[in-house]
Amino acid sequence: MAETVVLADDVGLPLASNNGARNVEALAGVSAMLFTLADRSAALGESRPTAVLVQDEHGQSALYRIFQVGSSRFVLTAVGRGGAIAPGALDPALPKLESALARPDAVA
């Protein structure tokens, strides 16, 4: 179960997070680096990664899910302790996020 969920844009600015989320700015900043990974992969002719799972030395897992709405790119991050997070765990949330982010009035 995720303790922290953060939505960030492609320059690492946090756009939304859950109540009680920790280290929101740091997670958003780290997520921006994933676009470098995705872009380099594509430049080498490889498939772009859409999900990256990281486990730290304390057993905390972070799942970074990259997605695109129009020409804008975003990362949805979920962080939790204990059991592993499946790479597709955030996929069910994407349609609602994509719909909200595609609405011009949703951006303040």
mmCIF file with all atom_site columns, C-alpha atoms in Angstrom:
data_model
loop_
_atom_site.group_PDB
_atom_site.id
_atom_site.type_symbol
_atom_site.label_atom_id
_atom_site.label_alt_id
_atom_site.label_comp_id
_atom_site.label_asym_id
_atom_site.label_entity_id
_atom_site.label_seq_id
_atom_site.pdbx_PDB_ins_code
_atom_site.Cartn_x
_atom_site.Cartn_y
_atom_site.Cartn_z
_atom_site.occupancy
_atom_site.B_iso_or_equiv
_atom_site.pdbx_formal_charge
_atom_site.auth_seq_id
_atom_site.auth_comp_id
_atom_site.auth_asym_id
_atom_site.auth_atom_id
_atom_site.pdbx_PDB_model_num
ATOM 1   C CA . MET A 1 1   ? 0.000  0.000  0.000   1.00 0.00 ? 1   MET A CA 1
ATOM 2   C CA . ALA A 1 2   ? 1.364  3.408  -0.943  1.00 0.00 ? 2   ALA A CA 1
ATOM 3   C CA . GLU A 1 3   ? 1.989  5.867  1.866   1.00 0.00 ? 3   GLU A CA 1
ATOM 4   C CA . THR A 1 4   ? 2.805  8.726  -0.482  1.00 0.00 ? 4   THR A CA 1
ATOM 5   C CA . VAL A 1 5   ? 1.474  9.467  -3.954  1.00 0.00 ? 5   VAL A CA 1
ATOM 6   C CA . VAL A 1 6   ? 2.768  12.443 -5.957  1.00 0.00 ? 6   VAL A CA 1
ATOM 7   C CA . LEU A 1 7   ? 1.891  13.783 -9.392  1.00 0.00 ? 7   LEU A CA 1
ATOM 8   C CA . ALA A 1 8   ? 4.682  15.840 -10.996 1.00 0.00 ? 8   ALA A CA 1
ATOM 9   C CA . ASP A 1 9   ? 5.260  17.541 -14.317 1.00 0.00 ? 9   ASP A CA 1
ATOM 10  C CA . ASP A 1 10  ? 8.252  17.001 -16.582 1.00 0.00 ? 10  ASP A CA 1
ATOM 11  C CA . VAL A 1 11  ? 10.408 19.647 -14.897 1.00 0.00 ? 11  VAL A CA 1
ATOM 12  C CA . GLY A 1 12  ? 9.931  18.157 -11.447 1.00 0.00 ? 12  GLY A CA 1
ATOM 13  C CA . LEU A 1 13  ? 7.258  20.442 -10.042 1.00 0.00 ? 13  LEU A CA 1
ATOM 14  C CA . PRO A 1 14  ? 4.725  18.712 -7.790  1.00 0.00 ? 14  PRO A CA 1
ATOM 15  C CA . LEU A 1 15  ? 1.153  19.188 -9.035  1.00 0.00 ? 15  LEU A CA 1
ATOM 16  C CA . ALA A 1 16  ? -0.722 17.080 -6.474  1.00 0.00 ? 16  ALA A CA 1
ATOM 17  C CA . SER A 1 17  ? -0.173 14.678 -3.593  1.00 0.00 ? 17  SER A CA 1
ATOM 18  C CA . ASN A 1 18  ? -2.176 12.735 -1.071  1.00 0.00 ? 18  ASN A CA 1
ATOM 19  C CA . ASN A 1 19  ? -2.799 13.968 2.472   1.00 0.00 ? 19  ASN A CA 1
ATOM 20  C CA . GLY A 1 20  ? 0.121  13.051 4.688   1.00 0.00 ? 20  GLY A CA 1
ATOM 21  C CA . ALA A 1 21  ? 2.503  12.672 1.760   1.00 0.00 ? 21  ALA A CA 1
ATOM 22  C CA . ARG A 1 22  ? 6.172  12.972 2.708   1.00 0.00 ? 22  ARG A CA 1
ATOM 23  C CA . ASN A 1 23  ? 9.099  14.381 0.723   1.00 0.00 ? 23  ASN A CA 1
ATOM 24  C CA . VAL A 1 24  ? 6.798  15.632 -2.040  1.00 0.00 ? 24  VAL A CA 1
ATOM 25  C CA . GLU A 1 25  ? 9.263  18.115 -3.544  1.00 0.00 ? 25  GLU A CA 1
ATOM 26  C CA . ALA A 1 26  ? 12.145 15.637 -3.472  1.00 0.00 ? 26  ALA A CA 1
ATOM 27  C CA . LEU A 1 27  ? 10.075 12.895 -5.123  1.00 0.00 ? 27  LEU A CA 1
ATOM 28  C CA . ALA A 1 28  ? 8.863  15.283 -7.801  1.00 0.00 ? 28  ALA A CA 1
ATOM 29  C CA . GLY A 1 29  ? 12.437 16.411 -8.484  1.00 0.00 ? 29  GLY A CA 1
ATOM 30  C CA . VAL A 1 30  ? 13.717 12.854 -8.776  1.00 0.00 ? 30  VAL A CA 1
ATOM 31  C CA . SER A 1 31  ? 10.874 11.967 -11.105 1.00 0.00 ? 31  SER A CA 1
ATOM 32  C CA . ALA A 1 32  ? 12.038 14.619 -13.594 1.00 0.00 ? 32  ALA A CA 1
ATOM 33  C CA . MET A 1 33  ? 15.308 12.735 -14.011 1.00 0.00 ? 33  MET A CA 1
ATOM 34  C CA . LEU A 1 34  ? 13.355 9.777  -15.379 1.00 0.00 ? 34  LEU A CA 1
ATOM 35  C CA . PHE A 1 35  ? 12.609 11.739 -18.537 1.00 0.00 ? 35  PHE A CA 1
ATOM 36  C CA . THR A 1 36  ? 16.350 11.814 -19.221 1.00 0.00 ? 36  THR A CA 1
ATOM 37  C CA . LEU A 1 37  ? 16.386 8.027  -18.943 1.00 0.00 ? 37  LEU A CA 1
ATOM 38  C CA . ALA A 1 38  ? 13.357 7.698  -21.239 1.00 0.00 ? 38  ALA A CA 1
ATOM 39  C CA . ASP A 1 39  ? 14.713 10.156 -23.801 1.00 0.00 ? 39  ASP A CA 1
ATOM 40  C CA . ARG A 1 40  ? 18.157 8.543  -23.889 1.00 0.00 ? 40  ARG A CA 1
ATOM 41  C CA . SER A 1 41  ? 16.593 5.137  -24.327 1.00 0.00 ? 41  SER A CA 1
ATOM 42  C CA . ALA A 1 42  ? 14.555 6.411  -27.275 1.00 0.00 ? 42  ALA A CA 1
ATOM 43  C CA . ALA A 1 43  ? 17.619 8.127  -28.788 1.00 0.00 ? 43  ALA A CA 1
ATOM 44  C CA . LEU A 1 44  ? 19.380 4.762  -28.763 1.00 0.00 ? 44  LEU A CA 1
ATOM 45  C CA . GLY A 1 45  ? 16.491 3.200  -30.644 1.00 0.00 ? 45  GLY A CA 1
ATOM 46  C CA . GLU A 1 46  ? 15.149 1.367  -27.627 1.00 0.00 ? 46  GLU A CA 1
ATOM 47  C CA . SER A 1 47  ? 11.625 1.452  -26.226 1.00 0.00 ? 47  SER A CA 1
ATOM 48  C CA . ARG A 1 48  ? 10.887 4.245  -23.766 1.00 0.00 ? 48  ARG A CA 1
ATOM 49  C CA . PRO A 1 49  ? 10.329 2.997  -20.217 1.00 0.00 ? 49  PRO A CA 1
ATOM 50  C CA . THR A 1 50  ? 6.891  3.822  -18.844 1.00 0.00 ? 50  THR A CA 1
ATOM 51  C CA . ALA A 1 51  ? 7.439  2.560  -15.299 1.00 0.00 ? 51  ALA A CA 1
ATOM 52  C CA . VAL A 1 52  ? 10.474 2.458  -13.053 1.00 0.00 ? 52  VAL A CA 1
ATOM 53  C CA . LEU A 1 53  ? 10.519 0.617  -9.725  1.00 0.00 ? 53  LEU A CA 1
ATOM 54  C CA . VAL A 1 54  ? 13.183 1.513  -7.163  1.00 0.00 ? 54  VAL A CA 1
ATOM 55  C CA . GLN A 1 55  ? 13.794 -0.116 -3.801  1.00 0.00 ? 55  GLN A CA 1
ATOM 56  C CA . ASP A 1 56  ? 16.061 1.612  -1.301  1.00 0.00 ? 56  ASP A CA 1
ATOM 57  C CA . GLU A 1 57  ? 18.339 0.176  1.373   1.00 0.00 ? 57  GLU A CA 1
ATOM 58  C CA . HIS A 1 58  ? 15.580 0.469  3.990   1.00 0.00 ? 58  HIS A CA 1
ATOM 59  C CA . GLY A 1 59  ? 13.061 -1.623 2.050   1.00 0.00 ? 59  GLY A CA 1
ATOM 60  C CA . GLN A 1 60  ? 11.011 1.326  0.823   1.00 0.00 ? 60  GLN A CA 1
ATOM 61  C CA . SER A 1 61  ? 9.748  0.980  -2.757  1.00 0.00 ? 61  SER A CA 1
ATOM 62  C CA . ALA A 1 62  ? 8.996  3.818  -5.164  1.00 0.00 ? 62  ALA A CA 1
ATOM 63  C CA . LEU A 1 63  ? 7.098  3.258  -8.390  1.00 0.00 ? 63  LEU A CA 1
ATOM 64  C CA . TYR A 1 64  ? 7.412  6.026  -10.981 1.00 0.00 ? 64  TYR A CA 1
ATOM 65  C CA . ARG A 1 65  ? 4.809  5.845  -13.785 1.00 0.00 ? 65  ARG A CA 1
ATOM 66  C CA . ILE A 1 66  ? 5.539  8.079  -16.783 1.00 0.00 ? 66  ILE A CA 1
ATOM 67  C CA . PHE A 1 67  ? 2.611  9.140  -18.958 1.00 0.00 ? 67  PHE A CA 1
ATOM 68  C CA . GLN A 1 68  ? 1.708  11.789 -21.501 1.00 0.00 ? 68  GLN A CA 1
ATOM 69  C CA . VAL A 1 69  ? -1.323 14.019 -22.066 1.00 0.00 ? 69  VAL A CA 1
ATOM 70  C CA . GLY A 1 70  ? -1.140 15.835 -25.383 1.00 0.00 ? 70  GLY A CA 1
ATOM 71  C CA . SER A 1 71  ? 2.390  17.218 -25.594 1.00 0.00 ? 71  SER A CA 1
ATOM 72  C CA . SER A 1 72  ? 2.843  17.346 -21.796 1.00 0.00 ? 72  SER A CA 1
ATOM 73  C CA . ARG A 1 73  ? 4.562  14.600 -19.826 1.00 0.00 ? 73  ARG A CA 1
ATOM 74  C CA . PHE A 1 74  ? 3.939  13.657 -16.203 1.00 0.00 ? 74  PHE A CA 1
ATOM 75  C CA . VAL A 1 75  ? 5.098  11.203 -13.561 1.00 0.00 ? 75  VAL A CA 1
ATOM 76  C CA . LEU A 1 76  ? 2.841  9.609  -10.974 1.00 0.00 ? 76  LEU A CA 1
ATOM 77  C CA . THR A 1 77  ? 4.880  8.309  -8.050  1.00 0.00 ? 77  THR A CA 1
ATOM 78  C CA . ALA A 1 78  ? 3.783  5.917  -5.300  1.00 0.00 ? 78  ALA A CA 1
ATOM 79  C CA . VAL A 1 79  ? 6.001  5.181  -2.312  1.00 0.00 ? 79  VAL A CA 1
ATOM 80  C CA . GLY A 1 80  ? 5.422  2.461  0.258   1.00 0.00 ? 80  GLY A CA 1
ATOM 81  C CA . ARG A 1 81  ? 7.084  0.117  2.682   1.00 0.00 ? 81  ARG A CA 1
ATOM 82  C CA . GLY A 1 82  ? 6.796  -3.610 2.862   1.00 0.00 ? 82  GLY A CA 1
ATOM 83  C CA . GLY A 1 83  ? 5.771  -5.717 -0.103  1.00 0.00 ? 83  GLY A CA 1
ATOM 84  C CA . ALA A 1 84  ? 6.740  -4.962 -3.629  1.00 0.00 ? 84  ALA A CA 1
ATOM 85  C CA . ILE A 1 85  ? 4.702  -2.614 -5.796  1.00 0.00 ? 85  ILE A CA 1
ATOM 86  C CA . ALA A 1 86  ? 3.807  -4.106 -9.182  1.00 0.00 ? 86  ALA A CA 1
ATOM 87  C CA . PRO A 1 87  ? 4.951  -2.026 -12.193 1.00 0.00 ? 87  PRO A CA 1
ATOM 88  C CA . GLY A 1 88  ? 1.328  -1.699 -13.389 1.00 0.00 ? 88  GLY A CA 1
ATOM 89  C CA . ALA A 1 89  ? -0.101 -0.753 -9.991  1.00 0.00 ? 89  ALA A CA 1
ATOM 90  C CA . LEU A 1 90  ? -0.699 2.896  -10.939 1.00 0.00 ? 90  LEU A CA 1
ATOM 91  C CA . ASP A 1 91  ? -2.205 2.186  -14.371 1.00 0.00 ? 91  ASP A CA 1
ATOM 92  C CA . PRO A 1 92  ? -5.853 2.156  -13.141 1.00 0.00 ? 92  PRO A CA 1
ATOM 93  C CA . ALA A 1 93  ? -5.466 5.787  -11.986 1.00 0.00 ? 93  ALA A CA 1
ATOM 94  C CA . LEU A 1 94  ? -4.183 7.047  -15.339 1.00 0.00 ? 94  LEU A CA 1
ATOM 95  C CA . PRO A 1 95  ? -7.474 7.447  -17.274 1.00 0.00 ? 95  PRO A CA 1
ATOM 96  C CA . LYS A 1 96  ? -8.928 9.797  -14.636 1.00 0.00 ? 96  LYS A CA 1
ATOM 97  C CA . LEU A 1 97  ? -5.681 11.764 -14.389 1.00 0.00 ? 97  LEU A CA 1
ATOM 98  C CA . GLU A 1 98  ? -5.394 12.029 -18.160 1.00 0.00 ? 98  GLU A CA 1
ATOM 99  C CA . SER A 1 99  ? -8.971 13.253 -18.392 1.00 0.00 ? 99  SER A CA 1
ATOM 100 C CA . ALA A 1 100 ? -8.446 15.883 -15.667 1.00 0.00 ? 100 ALA A CA 1
ATOM 101 C CA . LEU A 1 101 ? -5.112 17.041 -17.091 1.00 0.00 ? 101 LEU A CA 1
ATOM 102 C CA . ALA A 1 102 ? -6.551 17.345 -20.607 1.00 0.00 ? 102 ALA A CA 1
ATOM 103 C CA . ARG A 1 103 ? -9.199 19.832 -19.453 1.00 0.00 ? 103 ARG A CA 1
ATOM 104 C CA . PRO A 1 104 ? -7.971 23.422 -19.943 1.00 0.00 ? 104 PRO A CA 1
ATOM 105 C CA . ASP A 1 105 ? -9.944 24.588 -16.901 1.00 0.00 ? 105 ASP A CA 1
ATOM 106 C CA . ALA A 1 106 ? -8.201 21.978 -14.716 1.00 0.00 ? 106 ALA A CA 1
ATOM 107 C CA . VAL A 1 107 ? -4.943 23.919 -14.841 1.00 0.00 ? 107 VAL A CA 1
ATOM 108 C CA . ALA A 1 108 ? -4.898 26.869 -12.463 1.00 0.00 ? 108 ALA A CA 1
#
